[in-house]
CSV table of C-alpha atoms in Angstrom, one decimal:
chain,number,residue,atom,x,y,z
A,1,UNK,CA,0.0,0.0,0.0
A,2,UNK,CA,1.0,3.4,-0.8
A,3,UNK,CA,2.0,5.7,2.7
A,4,UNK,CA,1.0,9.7,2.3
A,5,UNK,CA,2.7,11.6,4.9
A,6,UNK,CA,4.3,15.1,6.0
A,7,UNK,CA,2.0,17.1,2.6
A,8,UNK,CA,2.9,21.1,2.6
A,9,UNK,CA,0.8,21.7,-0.8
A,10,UNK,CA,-1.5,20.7,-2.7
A,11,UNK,CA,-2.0,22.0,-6.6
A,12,UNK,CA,-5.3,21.2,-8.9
A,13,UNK,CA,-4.7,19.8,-11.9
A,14,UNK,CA,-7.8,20.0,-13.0
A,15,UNK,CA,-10.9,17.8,-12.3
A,16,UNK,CA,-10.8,15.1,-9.3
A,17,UNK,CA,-6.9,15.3,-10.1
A,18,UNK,CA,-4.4,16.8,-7.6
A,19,UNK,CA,-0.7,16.8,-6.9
A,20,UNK,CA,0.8,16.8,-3.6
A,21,UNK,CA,4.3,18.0,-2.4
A,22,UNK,CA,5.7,16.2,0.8
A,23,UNK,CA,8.0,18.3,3.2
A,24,UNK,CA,10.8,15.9,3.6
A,25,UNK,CA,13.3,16.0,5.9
A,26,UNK,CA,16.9,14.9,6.6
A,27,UNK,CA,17.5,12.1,4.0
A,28,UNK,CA,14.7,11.3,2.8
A,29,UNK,CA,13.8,11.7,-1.0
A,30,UNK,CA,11.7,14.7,-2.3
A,31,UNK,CA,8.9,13.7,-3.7
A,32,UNK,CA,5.2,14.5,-4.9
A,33,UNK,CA,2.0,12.2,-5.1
A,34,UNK,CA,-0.7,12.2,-7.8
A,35,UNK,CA,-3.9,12.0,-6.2
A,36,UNK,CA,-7.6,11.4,-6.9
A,37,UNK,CA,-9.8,13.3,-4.7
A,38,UNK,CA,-13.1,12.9,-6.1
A,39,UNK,CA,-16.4,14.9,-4.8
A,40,UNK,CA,-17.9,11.8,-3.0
A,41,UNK,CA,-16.0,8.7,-1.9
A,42,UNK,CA,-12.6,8.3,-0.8
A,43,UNK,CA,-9.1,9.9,-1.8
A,44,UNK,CA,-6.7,7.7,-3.6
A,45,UNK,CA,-3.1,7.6,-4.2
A,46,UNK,CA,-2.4,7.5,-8.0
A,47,UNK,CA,1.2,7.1,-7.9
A,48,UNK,CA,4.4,8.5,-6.1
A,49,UNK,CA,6.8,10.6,-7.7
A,50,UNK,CA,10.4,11.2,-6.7
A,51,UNK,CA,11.8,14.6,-7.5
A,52,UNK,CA,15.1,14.6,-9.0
A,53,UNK,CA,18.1,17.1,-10.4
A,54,UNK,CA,18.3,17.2,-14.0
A,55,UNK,CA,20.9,14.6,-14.1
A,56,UNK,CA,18.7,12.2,-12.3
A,57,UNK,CA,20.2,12.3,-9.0
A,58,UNK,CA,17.3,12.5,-6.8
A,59,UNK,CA,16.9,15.6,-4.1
A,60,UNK,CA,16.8,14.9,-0.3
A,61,UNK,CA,15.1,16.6,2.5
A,62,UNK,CA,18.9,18.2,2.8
A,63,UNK,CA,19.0,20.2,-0.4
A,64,UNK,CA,15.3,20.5,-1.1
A,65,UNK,CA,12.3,21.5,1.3
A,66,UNK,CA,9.3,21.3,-0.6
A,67,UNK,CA,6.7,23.8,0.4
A,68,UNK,CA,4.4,25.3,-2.5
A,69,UNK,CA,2.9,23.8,-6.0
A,70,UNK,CA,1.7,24.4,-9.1
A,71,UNK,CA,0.0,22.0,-11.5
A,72,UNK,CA,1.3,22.9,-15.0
A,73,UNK,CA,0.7,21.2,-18.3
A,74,UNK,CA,1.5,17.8,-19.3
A,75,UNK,CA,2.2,16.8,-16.1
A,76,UNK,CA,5.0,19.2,-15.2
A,77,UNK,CA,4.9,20.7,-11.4
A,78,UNK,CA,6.5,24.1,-10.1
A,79,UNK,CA,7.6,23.7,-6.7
A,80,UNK,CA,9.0,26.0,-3.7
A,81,UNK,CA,11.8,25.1,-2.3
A,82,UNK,CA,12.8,27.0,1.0
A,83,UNK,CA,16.3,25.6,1.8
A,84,UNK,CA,17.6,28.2,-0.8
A,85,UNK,CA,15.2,29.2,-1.4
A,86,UNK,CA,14.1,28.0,-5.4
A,87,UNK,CA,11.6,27.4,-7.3
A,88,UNK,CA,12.1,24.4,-9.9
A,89,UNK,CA,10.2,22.9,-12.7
A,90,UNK,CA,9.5,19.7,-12.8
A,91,UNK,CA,8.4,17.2,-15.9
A,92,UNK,CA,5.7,14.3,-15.2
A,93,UNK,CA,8.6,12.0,-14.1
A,94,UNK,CA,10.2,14.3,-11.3
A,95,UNK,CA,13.3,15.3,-13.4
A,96,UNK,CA,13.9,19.1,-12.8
A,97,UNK,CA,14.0,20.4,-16.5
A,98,UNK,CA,14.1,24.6,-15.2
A,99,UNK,CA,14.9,26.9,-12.6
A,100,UNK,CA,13.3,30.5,-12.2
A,101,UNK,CA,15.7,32.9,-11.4
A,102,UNK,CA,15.3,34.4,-7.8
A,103,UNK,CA,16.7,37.8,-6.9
A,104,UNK,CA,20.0,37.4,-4.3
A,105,UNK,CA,18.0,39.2,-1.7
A,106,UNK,CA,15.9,36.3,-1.2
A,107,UNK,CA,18.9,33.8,-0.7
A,108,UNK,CA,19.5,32.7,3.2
A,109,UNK,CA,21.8,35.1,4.8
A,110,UNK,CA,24.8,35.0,4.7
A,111,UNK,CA,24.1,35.2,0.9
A,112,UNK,CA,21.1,37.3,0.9
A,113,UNK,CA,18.8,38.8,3.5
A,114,UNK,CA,16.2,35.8,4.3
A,115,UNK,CA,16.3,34.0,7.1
A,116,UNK,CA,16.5,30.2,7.2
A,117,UNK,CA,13.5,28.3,7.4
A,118,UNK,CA,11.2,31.4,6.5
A,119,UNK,CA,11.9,32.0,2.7
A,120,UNK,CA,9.2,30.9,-0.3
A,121,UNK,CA,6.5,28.4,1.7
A,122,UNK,CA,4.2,29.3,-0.9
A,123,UNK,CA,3.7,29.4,-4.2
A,124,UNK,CA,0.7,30.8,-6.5
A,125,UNK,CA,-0.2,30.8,-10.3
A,126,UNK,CA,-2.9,33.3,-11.5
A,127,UNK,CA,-5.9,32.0,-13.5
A,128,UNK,CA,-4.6,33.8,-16.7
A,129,UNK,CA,-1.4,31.7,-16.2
A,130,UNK,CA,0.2,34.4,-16.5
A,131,UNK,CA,1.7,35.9,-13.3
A,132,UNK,CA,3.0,33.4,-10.5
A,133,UNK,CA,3.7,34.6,-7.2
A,134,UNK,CA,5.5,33.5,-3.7
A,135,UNK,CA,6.5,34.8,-1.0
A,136,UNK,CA,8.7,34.8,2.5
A,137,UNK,CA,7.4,33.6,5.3
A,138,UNK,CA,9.1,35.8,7.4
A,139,UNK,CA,10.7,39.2,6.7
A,140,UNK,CA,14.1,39.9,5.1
A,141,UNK,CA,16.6,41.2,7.4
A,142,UNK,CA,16.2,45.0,6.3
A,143,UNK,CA,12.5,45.0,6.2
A,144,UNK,CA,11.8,43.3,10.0
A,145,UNK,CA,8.3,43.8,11.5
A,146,UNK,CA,6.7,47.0,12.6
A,147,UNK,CA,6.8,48.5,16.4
A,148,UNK,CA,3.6,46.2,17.7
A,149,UNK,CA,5.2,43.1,16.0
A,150,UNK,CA,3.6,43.0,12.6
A,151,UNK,CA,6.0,40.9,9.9
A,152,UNK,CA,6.8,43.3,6.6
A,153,UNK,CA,6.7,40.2,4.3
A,154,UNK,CA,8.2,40.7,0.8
A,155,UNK,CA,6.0,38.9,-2.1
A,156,UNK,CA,7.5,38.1,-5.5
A,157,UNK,CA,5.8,38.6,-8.6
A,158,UNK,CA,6.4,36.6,-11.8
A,159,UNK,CA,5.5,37.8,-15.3
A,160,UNK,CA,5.8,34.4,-17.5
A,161,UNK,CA,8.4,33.2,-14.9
A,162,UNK,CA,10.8,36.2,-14.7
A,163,UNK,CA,10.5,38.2,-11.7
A,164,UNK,CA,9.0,41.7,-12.6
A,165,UNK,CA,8.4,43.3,-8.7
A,166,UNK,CA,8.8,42.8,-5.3
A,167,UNK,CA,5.5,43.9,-2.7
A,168,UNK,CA,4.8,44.0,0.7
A,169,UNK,CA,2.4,42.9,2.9
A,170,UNK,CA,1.9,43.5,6.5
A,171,UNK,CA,1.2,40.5,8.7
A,172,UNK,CA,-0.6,40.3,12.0
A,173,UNK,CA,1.6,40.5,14.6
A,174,UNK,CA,3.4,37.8,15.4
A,175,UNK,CA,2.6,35.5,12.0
A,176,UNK,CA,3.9,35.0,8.8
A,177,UNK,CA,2.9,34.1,5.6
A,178,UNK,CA,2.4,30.1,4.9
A,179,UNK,CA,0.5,30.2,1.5
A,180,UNK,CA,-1.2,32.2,-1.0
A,181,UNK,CA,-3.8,31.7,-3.8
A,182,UNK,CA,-4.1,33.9,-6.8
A,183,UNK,CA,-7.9,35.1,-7.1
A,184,UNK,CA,-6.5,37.1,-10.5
A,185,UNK,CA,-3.3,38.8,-11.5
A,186,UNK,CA,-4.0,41.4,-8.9
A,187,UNK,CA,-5.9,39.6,-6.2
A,188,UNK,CA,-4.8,37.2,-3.6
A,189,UNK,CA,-5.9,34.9,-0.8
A,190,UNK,CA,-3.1,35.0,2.3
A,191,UNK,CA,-2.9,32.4,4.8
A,192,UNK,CA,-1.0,33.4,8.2
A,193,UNK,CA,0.1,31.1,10.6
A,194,UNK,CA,2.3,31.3,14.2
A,195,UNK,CA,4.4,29.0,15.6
A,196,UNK,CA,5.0,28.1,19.7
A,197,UNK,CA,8.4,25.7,20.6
């Protein structure tokens, strides 16, 4: 039997069809699952896909921490990474076949301004299809949060997978940004979240 565990996104693909990123850890291999979710009865595992470098060398919970998805065409999936942070393409059997380009700011200090563990969690693609977004889940070093403890999170905008802007949004105090869902080009859904050791 097939084992679904430790999901961080999950992408229509149109239909009772879904894909599902797992947010592996340590050594264990990146992978998504192809699921059936249909409107009545129970969910199904399709298949498990293992997400691999472009030479076939598979990715680990060390170098890859799946977080947000996209469902593209043909069976390719866009996926978050937040170890980097990255976002990669990947074709219907898991072989990375692109990489957007992410401004340096975004890298995990001491490269860039981000912080580790709160870089691109989420990951959005608008209707049109034509503007993808993500964003940090917890503020870049220069921007930091406001006097009452409000996060100034930077979102990345996408025009046909380049990056055309940078925005912020103001969290609630004390939250960051765990995923986001493009309404239109312009309008988004924003899910917050906290965290207590």
């Amino acid at each position: 039997a097939l084992v679904l565990s430790g999901l961080s996104a999950l992408a229509p693909q149109g239909g009772s069809a879904y894909t599902a990123l797992a947010d592996n850890e340590g050594q264990t291999p990146a992978r998504a699952y192809r699921l059936r979710i249909p409107r009545h009865g129970d969910p199904r595992i399709k298949d498990i896909v293992k997400l691999t470098r472009p030479d076939g060398t598979p990715y680990t919970g060390a170098d890859f921490d799946g977080e947000g998805a996209v469902a593209l065409r043909r069976g390719h999936l866009l996926a978050s990474s937040e170890t980097e942070p990255a976002i990669r393409r990947f074709d219907d059997d898991g072989r990375q076949v692109a990489e957007l380009p992410v401004p340096a700011r975004f890298r995990v200090q001491p490269d860039g301004e981000a912080s580790r563990n709160q870089t691109f969690e989420s990951l959005t693609l608008s209707p049109s299809g034509k503007t993808l977004l993500t964003a940090v889940e917890g503020p870049l070093q220069p921007d930091g949060a406001t006097a009452d403890g409000r996060a100034r999170i930077r979102i990345l905008r996408y025009e046909h997978f380049k990056p055309v802007a940078q925005h912020h949004y103001l969290a609630d105090p004390v939250l960051g940004v765990v995923e986001m869902l493009a309404l239109s080009d312009d309008d988004l859904l924003v899910l917050e979240r906290g965290f207590q050791a």
